[in-house]
PDB file of C-alpha atoms in Angstrom:
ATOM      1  CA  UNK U   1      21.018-117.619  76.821  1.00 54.00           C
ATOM      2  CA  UNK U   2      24.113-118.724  78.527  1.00 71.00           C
ATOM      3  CA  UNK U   3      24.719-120.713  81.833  1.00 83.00           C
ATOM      4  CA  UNK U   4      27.116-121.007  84.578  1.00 92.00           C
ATOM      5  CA  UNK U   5      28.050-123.371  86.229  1.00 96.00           C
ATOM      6  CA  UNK U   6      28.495-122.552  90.524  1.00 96.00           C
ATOM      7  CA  UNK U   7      32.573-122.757  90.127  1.00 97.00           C
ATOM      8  CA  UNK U   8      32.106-119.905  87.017  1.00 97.00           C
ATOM      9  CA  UNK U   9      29.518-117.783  88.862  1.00 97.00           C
ATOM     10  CA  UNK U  10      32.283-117.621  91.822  1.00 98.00           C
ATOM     11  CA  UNK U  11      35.224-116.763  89.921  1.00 98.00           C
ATOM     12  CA  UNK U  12      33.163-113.856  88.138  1.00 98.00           C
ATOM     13  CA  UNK U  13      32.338-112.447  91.367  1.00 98.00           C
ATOM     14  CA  UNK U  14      35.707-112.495  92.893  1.00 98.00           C
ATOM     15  CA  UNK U  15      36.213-110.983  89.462  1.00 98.00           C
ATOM     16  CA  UNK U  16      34.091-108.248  90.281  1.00 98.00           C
ATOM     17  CA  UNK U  17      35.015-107.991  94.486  1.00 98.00           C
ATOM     18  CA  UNK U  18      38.994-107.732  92.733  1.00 98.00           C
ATOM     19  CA  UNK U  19      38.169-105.056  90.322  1.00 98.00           C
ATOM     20  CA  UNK U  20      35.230-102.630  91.158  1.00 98.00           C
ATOM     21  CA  UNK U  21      37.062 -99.863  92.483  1.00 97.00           C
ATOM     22  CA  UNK U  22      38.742 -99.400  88.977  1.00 98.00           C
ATOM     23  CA  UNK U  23      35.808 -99.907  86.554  1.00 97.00           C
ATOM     24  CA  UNK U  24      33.545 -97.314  85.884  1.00 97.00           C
ATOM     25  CA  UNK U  25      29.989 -96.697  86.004  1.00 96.00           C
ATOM     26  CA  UNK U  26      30.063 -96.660  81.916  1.00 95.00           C
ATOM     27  CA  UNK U  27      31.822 -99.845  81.582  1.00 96.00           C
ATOM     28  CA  UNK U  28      29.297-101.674  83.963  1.00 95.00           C
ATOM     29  CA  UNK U  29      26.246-100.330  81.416  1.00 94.00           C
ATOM     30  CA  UNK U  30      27.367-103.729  80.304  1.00 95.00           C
ATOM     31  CA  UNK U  31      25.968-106.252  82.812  1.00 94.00           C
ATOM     32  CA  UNK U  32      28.288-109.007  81.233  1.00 96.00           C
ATOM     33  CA  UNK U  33      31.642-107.120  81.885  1.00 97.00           C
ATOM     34  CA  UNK U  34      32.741-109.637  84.335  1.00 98.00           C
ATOM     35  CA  UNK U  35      31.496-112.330  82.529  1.00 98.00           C
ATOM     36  CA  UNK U  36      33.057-111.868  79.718  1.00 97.00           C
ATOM     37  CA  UNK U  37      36.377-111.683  80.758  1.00 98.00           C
ATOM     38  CA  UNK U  38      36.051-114.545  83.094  1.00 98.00           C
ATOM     39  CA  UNK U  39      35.064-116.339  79.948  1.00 97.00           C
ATOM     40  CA  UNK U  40      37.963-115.380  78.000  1.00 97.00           C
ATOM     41  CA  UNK U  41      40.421-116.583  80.121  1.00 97.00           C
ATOM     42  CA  UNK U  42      38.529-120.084  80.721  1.00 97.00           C
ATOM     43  CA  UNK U  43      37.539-118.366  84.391  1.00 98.00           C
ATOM     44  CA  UNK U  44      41.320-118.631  85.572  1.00 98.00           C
ATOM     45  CA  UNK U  45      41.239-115.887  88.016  1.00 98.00           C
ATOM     46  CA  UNK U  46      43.902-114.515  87.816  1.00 98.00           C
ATOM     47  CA  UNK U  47      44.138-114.329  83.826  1.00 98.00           C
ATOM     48  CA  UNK U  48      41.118-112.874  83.954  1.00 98.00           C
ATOM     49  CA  UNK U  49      42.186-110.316  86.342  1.00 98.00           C
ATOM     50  CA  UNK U  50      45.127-109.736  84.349  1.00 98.00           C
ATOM     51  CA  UNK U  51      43.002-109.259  81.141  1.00 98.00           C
ATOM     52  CA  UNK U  52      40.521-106.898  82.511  1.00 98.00           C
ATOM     53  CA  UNK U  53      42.988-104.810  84.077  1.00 98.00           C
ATOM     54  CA  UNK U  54      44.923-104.174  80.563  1.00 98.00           C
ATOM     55  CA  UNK U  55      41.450-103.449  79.478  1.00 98.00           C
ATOM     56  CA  UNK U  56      40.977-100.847  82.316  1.00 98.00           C
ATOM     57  CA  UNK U  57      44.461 -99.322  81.159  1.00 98.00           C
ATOM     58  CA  UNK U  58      43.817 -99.146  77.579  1.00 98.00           C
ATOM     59  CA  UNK U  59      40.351 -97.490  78.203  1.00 98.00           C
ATOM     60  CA  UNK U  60      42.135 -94.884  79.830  1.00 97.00           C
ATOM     61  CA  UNK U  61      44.899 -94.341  76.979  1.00 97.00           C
ATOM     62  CA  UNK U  62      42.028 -94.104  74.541  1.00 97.00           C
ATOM     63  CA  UNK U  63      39.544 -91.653  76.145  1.00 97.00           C
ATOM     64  CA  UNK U  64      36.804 -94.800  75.840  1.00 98.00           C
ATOM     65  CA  UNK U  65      34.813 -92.695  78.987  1.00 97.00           C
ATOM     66  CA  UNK U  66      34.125 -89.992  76.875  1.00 97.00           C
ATOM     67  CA  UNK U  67      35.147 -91.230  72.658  1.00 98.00           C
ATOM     68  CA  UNK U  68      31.320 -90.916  71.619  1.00 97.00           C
ATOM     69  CA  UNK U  69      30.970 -87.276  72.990  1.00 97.00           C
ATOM     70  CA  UNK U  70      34.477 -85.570  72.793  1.00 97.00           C
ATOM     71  CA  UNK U  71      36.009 -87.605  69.653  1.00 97.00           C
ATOM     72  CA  UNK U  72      35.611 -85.674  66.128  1.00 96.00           C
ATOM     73  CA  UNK U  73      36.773 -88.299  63.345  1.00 95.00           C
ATOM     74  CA  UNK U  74      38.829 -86.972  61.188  1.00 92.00           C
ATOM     75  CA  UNK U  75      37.524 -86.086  58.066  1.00 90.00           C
ATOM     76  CA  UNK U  76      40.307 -88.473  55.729  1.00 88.00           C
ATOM     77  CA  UNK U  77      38.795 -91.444  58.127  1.00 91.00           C
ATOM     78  CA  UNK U  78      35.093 -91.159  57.310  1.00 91.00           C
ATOM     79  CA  UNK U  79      35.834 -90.280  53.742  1.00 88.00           C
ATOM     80  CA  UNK U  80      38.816 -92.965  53.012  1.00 89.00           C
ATOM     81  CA  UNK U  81      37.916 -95.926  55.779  1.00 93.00           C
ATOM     82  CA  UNK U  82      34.951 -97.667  54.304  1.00 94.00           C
ATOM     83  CA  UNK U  83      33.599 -99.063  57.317  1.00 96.00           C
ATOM     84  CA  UNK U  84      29.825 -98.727  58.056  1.00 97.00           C
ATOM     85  CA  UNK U  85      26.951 -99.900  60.356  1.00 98.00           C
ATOM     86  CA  UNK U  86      23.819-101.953  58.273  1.00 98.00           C
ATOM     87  CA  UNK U  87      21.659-102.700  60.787  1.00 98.00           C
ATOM     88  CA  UNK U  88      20.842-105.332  63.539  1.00 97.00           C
ATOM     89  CA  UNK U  89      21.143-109.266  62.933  1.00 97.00           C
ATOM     90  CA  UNK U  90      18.125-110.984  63.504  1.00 97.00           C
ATOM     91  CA  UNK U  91      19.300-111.656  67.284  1.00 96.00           C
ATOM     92  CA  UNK U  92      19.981-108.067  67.633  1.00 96.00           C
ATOM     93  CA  UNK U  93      23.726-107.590  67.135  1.00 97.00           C
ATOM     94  CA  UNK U  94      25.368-104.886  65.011  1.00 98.00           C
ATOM     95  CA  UNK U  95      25.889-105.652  61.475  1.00 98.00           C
ATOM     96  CA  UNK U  96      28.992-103.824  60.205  1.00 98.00           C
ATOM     97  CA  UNK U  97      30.754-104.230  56.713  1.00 98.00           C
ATOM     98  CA  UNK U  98      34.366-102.955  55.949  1.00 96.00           C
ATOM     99  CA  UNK U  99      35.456-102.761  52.255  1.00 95.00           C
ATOM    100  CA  UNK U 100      38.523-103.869  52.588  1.00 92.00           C
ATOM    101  CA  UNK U 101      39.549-104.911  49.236  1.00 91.00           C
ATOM    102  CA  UNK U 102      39.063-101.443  47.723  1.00 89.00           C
ATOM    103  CA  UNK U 103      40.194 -99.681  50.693  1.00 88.00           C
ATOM    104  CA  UNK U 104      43.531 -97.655  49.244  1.00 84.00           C
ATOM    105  CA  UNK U 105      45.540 -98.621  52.009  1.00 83.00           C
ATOM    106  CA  UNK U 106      48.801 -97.458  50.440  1.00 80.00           C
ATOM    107  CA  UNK U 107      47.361 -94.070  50.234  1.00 83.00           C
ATOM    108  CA  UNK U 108      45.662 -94.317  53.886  1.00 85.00           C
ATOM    109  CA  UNK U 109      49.484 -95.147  55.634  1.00 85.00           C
ATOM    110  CA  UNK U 110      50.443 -92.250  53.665  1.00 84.00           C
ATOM    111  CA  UNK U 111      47.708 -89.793  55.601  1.00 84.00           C
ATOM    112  CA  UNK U 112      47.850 -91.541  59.363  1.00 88.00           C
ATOM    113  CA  UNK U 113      49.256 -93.142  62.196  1.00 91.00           C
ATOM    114  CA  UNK U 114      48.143 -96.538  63.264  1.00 93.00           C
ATOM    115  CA  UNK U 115      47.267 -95.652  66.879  1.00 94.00           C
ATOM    116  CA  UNK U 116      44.854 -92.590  65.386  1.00 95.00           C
ATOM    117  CA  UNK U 117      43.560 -95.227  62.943  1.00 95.00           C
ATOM    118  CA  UNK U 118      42.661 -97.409  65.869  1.00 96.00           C
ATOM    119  CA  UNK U 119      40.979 -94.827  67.756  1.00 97.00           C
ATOM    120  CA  UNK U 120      38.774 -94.200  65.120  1.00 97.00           C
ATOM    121  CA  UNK U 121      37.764 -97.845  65.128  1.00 97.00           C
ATOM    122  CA  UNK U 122      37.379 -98.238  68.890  1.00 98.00           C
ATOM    123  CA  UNK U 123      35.090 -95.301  68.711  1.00 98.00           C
ATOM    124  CA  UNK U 124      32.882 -97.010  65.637  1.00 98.00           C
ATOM    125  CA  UNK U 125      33.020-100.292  68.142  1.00 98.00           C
ATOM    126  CA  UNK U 126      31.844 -98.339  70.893  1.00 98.00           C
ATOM    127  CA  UNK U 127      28.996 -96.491  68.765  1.00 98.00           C
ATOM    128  CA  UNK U 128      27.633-100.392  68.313  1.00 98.00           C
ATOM    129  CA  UNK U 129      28.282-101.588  71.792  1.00 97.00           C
ATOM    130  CA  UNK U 130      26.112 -98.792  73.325  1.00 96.00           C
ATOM    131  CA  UNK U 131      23.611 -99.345  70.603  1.00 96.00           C
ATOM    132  CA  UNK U 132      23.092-102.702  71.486  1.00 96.00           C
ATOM    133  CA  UNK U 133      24.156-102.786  75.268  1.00 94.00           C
ATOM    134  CA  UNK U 134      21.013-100.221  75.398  1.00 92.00           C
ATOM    135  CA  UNK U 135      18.374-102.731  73.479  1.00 90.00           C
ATOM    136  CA  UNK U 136      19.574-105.793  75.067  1.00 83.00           C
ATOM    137  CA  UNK U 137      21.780-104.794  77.764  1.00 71.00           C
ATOM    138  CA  UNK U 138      20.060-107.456  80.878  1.00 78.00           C
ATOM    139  CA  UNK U 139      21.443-110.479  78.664  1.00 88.00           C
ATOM    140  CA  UNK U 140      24.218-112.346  79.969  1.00 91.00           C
ATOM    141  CA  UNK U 141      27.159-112.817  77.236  1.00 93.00           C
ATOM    142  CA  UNK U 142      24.919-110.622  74.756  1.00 95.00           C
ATOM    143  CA  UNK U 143      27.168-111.113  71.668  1.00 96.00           C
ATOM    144  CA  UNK U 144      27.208-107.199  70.164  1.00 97.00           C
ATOM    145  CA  UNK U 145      29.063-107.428  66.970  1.00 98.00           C
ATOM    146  CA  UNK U 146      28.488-109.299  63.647  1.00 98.00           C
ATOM    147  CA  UNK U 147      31.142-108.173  61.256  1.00 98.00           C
ATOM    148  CA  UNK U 148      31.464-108.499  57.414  1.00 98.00           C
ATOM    149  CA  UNK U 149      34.594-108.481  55.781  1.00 97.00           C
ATOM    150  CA  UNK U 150      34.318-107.748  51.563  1.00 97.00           C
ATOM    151  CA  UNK U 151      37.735-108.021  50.134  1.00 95.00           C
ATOM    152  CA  UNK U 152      36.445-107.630  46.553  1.00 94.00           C
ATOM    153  CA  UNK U 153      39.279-105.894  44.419  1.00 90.00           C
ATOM    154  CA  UNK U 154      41.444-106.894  46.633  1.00 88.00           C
ATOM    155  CA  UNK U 155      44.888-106.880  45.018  1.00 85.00           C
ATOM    156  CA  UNK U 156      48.240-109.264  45.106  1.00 85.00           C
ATOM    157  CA  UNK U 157      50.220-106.232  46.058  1.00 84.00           C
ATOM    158  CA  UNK U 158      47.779-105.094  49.048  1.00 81.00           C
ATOM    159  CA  UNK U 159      47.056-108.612  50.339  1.00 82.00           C
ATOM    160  CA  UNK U 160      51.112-108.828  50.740  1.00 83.00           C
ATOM    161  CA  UNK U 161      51.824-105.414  51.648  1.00 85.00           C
ATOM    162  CA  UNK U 162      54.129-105.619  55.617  1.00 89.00           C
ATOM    163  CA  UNK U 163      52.578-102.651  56.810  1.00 91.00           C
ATOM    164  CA  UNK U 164      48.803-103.535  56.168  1.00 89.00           C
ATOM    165  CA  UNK U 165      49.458-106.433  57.745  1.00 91.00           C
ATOM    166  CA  UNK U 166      50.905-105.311  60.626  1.00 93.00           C
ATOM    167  CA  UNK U 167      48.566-102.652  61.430  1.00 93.00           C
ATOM    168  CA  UNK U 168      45.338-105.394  60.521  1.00 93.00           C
ATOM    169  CA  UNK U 169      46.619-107.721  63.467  1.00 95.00           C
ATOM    170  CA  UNK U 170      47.327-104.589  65.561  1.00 96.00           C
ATOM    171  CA  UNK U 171      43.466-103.263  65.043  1.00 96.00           C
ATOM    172  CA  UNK U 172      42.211-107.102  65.044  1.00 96.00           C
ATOM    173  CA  UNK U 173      44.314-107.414  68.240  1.00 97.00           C
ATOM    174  CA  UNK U 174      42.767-104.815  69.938  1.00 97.00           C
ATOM    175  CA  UNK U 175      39.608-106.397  69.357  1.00 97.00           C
ATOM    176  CA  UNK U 176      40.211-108.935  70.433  1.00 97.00           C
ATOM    177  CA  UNK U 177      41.840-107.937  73.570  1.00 98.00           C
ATOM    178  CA  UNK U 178      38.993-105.717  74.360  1.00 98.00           C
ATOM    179  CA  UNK U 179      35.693-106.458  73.169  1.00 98.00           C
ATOM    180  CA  UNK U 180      36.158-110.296  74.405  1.00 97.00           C
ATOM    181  CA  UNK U 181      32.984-112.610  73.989  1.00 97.00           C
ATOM    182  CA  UNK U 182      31.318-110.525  72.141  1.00 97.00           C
ATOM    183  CA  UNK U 183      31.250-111.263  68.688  1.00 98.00           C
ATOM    184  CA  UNK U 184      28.131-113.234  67.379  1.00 97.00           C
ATOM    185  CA  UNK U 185      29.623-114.172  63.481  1.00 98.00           C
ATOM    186  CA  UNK U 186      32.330-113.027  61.366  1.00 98.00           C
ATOM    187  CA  UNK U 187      31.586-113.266  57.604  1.00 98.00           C
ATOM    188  CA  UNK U 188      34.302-112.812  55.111  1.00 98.00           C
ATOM    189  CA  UNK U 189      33.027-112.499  51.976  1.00 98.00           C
ATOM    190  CA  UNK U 190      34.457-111.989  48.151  1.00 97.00           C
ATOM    191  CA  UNK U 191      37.811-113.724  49.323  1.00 96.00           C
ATOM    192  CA  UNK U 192      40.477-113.956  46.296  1.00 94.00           C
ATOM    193  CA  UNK U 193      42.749-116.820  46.491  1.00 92.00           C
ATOM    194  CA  UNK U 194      45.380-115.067  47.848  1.00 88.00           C
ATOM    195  CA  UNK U 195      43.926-113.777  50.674  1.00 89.00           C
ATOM    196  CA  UNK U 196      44.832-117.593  52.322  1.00 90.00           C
ATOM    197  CA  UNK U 197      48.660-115.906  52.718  1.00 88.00           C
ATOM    198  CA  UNK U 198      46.542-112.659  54.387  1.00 88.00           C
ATOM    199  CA  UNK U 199      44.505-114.857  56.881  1.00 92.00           C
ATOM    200  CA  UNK U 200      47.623-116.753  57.131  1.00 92.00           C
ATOM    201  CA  UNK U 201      49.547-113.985  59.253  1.00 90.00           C
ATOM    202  CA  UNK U 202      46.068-112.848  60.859  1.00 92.00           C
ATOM    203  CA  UNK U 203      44.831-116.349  61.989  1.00 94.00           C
ATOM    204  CA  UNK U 204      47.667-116.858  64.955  1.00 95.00           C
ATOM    205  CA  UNK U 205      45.960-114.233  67.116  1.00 95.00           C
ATOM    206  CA  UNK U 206      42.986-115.130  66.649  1.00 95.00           C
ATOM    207  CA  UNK U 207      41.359-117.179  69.626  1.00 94.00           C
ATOM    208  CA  UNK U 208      40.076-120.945  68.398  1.00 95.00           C
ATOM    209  CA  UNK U 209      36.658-119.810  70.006  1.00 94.00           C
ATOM    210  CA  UNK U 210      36.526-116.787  67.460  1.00 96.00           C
ATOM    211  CA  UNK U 211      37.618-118.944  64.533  1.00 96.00           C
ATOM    212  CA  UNK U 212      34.910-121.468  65.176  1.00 96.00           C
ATOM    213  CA  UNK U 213      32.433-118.297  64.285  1.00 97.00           C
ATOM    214  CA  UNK U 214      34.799-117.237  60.747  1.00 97.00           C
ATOM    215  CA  UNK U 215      32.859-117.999  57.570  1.00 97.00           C
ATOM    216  CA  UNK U 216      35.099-117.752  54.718  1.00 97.00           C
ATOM    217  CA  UNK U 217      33.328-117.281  51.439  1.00 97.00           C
ATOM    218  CA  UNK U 218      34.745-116.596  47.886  1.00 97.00           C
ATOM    219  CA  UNK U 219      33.076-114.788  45.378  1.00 96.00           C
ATOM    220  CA  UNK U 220      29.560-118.027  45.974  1.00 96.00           C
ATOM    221  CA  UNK U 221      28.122-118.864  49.047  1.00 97.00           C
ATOM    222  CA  UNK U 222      28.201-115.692  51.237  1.00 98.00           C
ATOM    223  CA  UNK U 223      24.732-114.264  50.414  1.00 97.00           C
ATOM    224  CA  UNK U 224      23.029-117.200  51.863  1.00 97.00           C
ATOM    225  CA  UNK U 225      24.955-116.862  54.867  1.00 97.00           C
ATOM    226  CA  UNK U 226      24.252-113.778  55.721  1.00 98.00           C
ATOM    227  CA  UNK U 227      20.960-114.564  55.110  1.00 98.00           C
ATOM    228  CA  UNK U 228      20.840-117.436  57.471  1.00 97.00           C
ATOM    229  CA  UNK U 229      21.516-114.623  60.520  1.00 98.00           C
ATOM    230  CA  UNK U 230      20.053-110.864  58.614  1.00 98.00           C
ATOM    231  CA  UNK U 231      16.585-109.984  57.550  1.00 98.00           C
ATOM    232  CA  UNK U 232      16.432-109.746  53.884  1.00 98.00           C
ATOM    233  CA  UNK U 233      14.615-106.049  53.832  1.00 98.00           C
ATOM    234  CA  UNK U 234      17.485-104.880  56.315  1.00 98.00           C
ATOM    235  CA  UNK U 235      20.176-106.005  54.278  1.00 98.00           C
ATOM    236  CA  UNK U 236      21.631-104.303  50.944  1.00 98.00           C
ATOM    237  CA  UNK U 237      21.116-105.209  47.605  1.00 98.00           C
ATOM    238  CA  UNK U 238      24.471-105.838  46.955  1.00 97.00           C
ATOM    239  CA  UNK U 239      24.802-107.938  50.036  1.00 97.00           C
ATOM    240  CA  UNK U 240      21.818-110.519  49.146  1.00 97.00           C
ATOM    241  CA  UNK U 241      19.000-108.802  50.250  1.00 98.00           C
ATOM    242  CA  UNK U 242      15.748-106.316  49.362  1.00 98.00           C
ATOM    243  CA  UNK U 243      17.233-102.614  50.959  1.00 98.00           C
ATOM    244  CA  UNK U 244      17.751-100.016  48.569  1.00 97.00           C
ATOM    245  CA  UNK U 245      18.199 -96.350  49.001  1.00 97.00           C
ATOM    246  CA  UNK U 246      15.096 -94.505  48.263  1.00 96.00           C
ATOM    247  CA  UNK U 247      16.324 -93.599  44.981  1.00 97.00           C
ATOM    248  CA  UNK U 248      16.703 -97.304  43.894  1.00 96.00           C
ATOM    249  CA  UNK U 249      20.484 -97.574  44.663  1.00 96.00           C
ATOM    250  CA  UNK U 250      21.300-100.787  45.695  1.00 96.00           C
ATOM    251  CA  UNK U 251      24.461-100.261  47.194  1.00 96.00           C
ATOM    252  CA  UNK U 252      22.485 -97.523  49.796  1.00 97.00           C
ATOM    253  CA  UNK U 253      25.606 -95.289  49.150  1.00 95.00           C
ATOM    254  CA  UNK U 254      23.096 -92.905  51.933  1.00 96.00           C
ATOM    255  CA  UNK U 255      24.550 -95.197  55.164  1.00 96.00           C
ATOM    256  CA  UNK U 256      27.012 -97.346  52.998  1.00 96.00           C
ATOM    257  CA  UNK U 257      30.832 -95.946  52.546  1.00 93.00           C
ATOM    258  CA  UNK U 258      32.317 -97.663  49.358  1.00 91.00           C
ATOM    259  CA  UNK U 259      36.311 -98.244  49.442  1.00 88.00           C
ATOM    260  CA  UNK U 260      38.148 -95.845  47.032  1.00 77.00           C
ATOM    261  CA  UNK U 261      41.141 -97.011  44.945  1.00 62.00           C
ATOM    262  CA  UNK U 262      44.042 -95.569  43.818  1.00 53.00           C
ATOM    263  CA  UNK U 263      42.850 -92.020  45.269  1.00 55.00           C
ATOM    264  CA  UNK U 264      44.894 -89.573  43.964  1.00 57.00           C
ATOM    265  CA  UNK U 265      43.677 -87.265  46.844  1.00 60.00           C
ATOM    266  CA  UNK U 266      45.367 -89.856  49.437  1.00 56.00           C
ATOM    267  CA  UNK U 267      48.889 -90.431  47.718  1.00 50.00           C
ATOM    268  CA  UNK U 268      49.527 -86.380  47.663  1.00 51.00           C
ATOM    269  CA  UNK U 269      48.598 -85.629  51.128  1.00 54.00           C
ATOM    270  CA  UNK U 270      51.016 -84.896  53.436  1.00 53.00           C
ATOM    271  CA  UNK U 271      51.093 -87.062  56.675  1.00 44.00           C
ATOM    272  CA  UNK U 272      48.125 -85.481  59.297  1.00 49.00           C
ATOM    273  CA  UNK U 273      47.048 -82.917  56.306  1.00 51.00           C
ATOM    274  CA  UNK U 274      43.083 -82.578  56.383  1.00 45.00           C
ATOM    275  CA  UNK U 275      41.262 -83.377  53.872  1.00 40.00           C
ATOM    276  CA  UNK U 276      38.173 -82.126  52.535  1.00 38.00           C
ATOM    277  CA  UNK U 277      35.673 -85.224  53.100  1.00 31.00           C
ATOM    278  CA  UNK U 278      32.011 -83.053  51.638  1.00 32.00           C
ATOM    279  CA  UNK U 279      30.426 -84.883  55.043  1.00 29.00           C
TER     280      UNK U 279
END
C-alpha cells in the first residue's frame, strides 16, 4: 500500500483541480490517475501537469476511449506479434510474455508501420489495465503490469538491426510515457550475450525507478524468479511452472502465441497486405 506524505496529497489534488475538465470518465476508472503522474514527475506540479496533458493528447490520437470496442487487430499482428496475456501475479497484476527473440522482425517492418504496430500494443495494454483496474481498482498506485521479455533465438543480426531498435524505444517509450507507475516487475529472460549492445540503446529512456524493477536473466536463473512473484499452476511449463494445455502441451500454444522465424509468409507480403491469420 503506498503513502503520501501532506505536501504529495496537495500537489495531486491541484493535479486533479488543473486537469478534470480534460480527463474522461474512462480514464478516472483508475482511481490512481493523478497519483501516478504526480509520482512520475517527483510531484513537481507543473511536470506533472505537463506529463498528463501529453497523455490526454495521445489518448486522443489513439482512439484509447473507445480501442477495446471499435479496434479490430489486424490479422498479420495476432498471427506474427507473439505477445500474450498468462495470467495474474500473485499480487494481482497482468502477467504478459513477448517472444521477442523469435519474433521475425525483418519480415514484420516489411508488413507495417510503426504507429499501427503501436496501436496494437496500446490496445493489448489497455485489455490488462481494465482487467486489473476492475479487480483492484480502489488501490492507490496499483502496479497493473508484470512483463516478461524471452529473447531466446534471438540473433546477432536482429539484436543490431537500426530499425528494431528504433521502433523498440519508440513502443517502450510510449510506455513509459503513458502507463507511468504502473509496472510491478520486468523479467527478461533467455538473454544472449549480445543483447548487452540491445539494452544498451534501450536503457537511456528508461526511468532509474523502472530499472530498479529489470531482472536480467540468461538462459539460468529466470524460472525462480518468476516464481518468487507467479503461482506455479498459473504459470507455463516452459516458463517454470505446472500449466499445461489440456492436451499436455506445455507451451499452452491455446492462450500462448509462439514467435515465428524466417516466415516466408511475412517477407512476400506487400506493405498493409492482409494476411490470412486461421484466428
Amino acid at each position: 500500500m503506498n503513502t503520501i506524505t501532506e505536501e504529495e496529497n496537495k500537489v495531486i489534488e491541484e493535479l486533479r483541480s488543473r486537469t478534470i475538465d480534460d480527463v474522461t470518465p474512462k480514464m478516472l476508472e483508475d482511481v490512481s490517475l493523478f497519483y501516478r503522474f504526480a509520482k512520475a514527475r517527483d510531484f513537481n506540479l507543473e511536470e506533472a501537469e505537463a506529463m498528463l496533458r501529453k497523455h490526454i493528447a495521445w489518448r486522443k490520437e489513439m482512439g484509447i476511449e473507445t480501442i477495446l470496442t471499435d479496434y479490430q487487430p489486424p490479422e498479420v499482428f495476432l498471427k506474427y506479434v507473439p505477445t500474450s496475456f498468462v495470467c495474474l501475479e500473485k499480487t494481482g497484476s497482468a502477467v504478459r510474455i513477448l517472444d521477442c527473440g523469435r519474433t521475425d522482425a525483418k519480415g514484420l517492418w516489411n508488413v507495417t508501420k510503426i504507429k499501427d504496430l503501436a496501436k496494437f500494443c496500446a490496445f493489448r495494454m489497455e485489455e490488462d489495465k481494465e482487467m486489473v483496474i476492475k479487480r483492484d481498482g480502489n488501490e492507490l498506485g496499483k502496479k497493473i503490469f508484470y512483463p516478461i521479455y524471452d529473447f531466446e533465438g534471438m540473433t546477432y543480426a536482429n539484436a543490431v538491426n537500426m530499425k528494431t531498435l528504433q521502433n523498440a524505444i519508440y513502443i517502450m517509450k510510449m510506455f513509459l510515457d503513458n502507463y507511468p507507475e504502473s509496472i510491478k516487475r520486468i523479467v527478461v529472460i533467455n538473454a544472449p550475450i549480445y543483447f548487452t549492445w540491445f539494452y544498451a540503446a534501450m536503457k537511456p529512456i528508461i526511468p532509474p525507478v523502472v530499472i530498479q524493477k529489470l531482472k536480467i536473466h540468461g538462459t539460468d536463473g529466470w524460472k525462480e524468479t518468476l516464481l518468487e512473484d507467479i503461482d506455479a499452476n498459473e504459470l507455463p511449463v516452459y516458463l517454470g511452472g505446472n500449466r499445461t494445455d489440456p492436451d499436455g502441451n506445455q507451451f499452452c500454444e491455446t492462450f500462448i502465441v509462439r514467435g515465428k522465424t524466417h516466415s516466408q509468409e511475412l517477407l512476400h507480403t506487400k506493405p498493409n497486405q492482409k494476411i490470412n491469420s486461421g484466428i
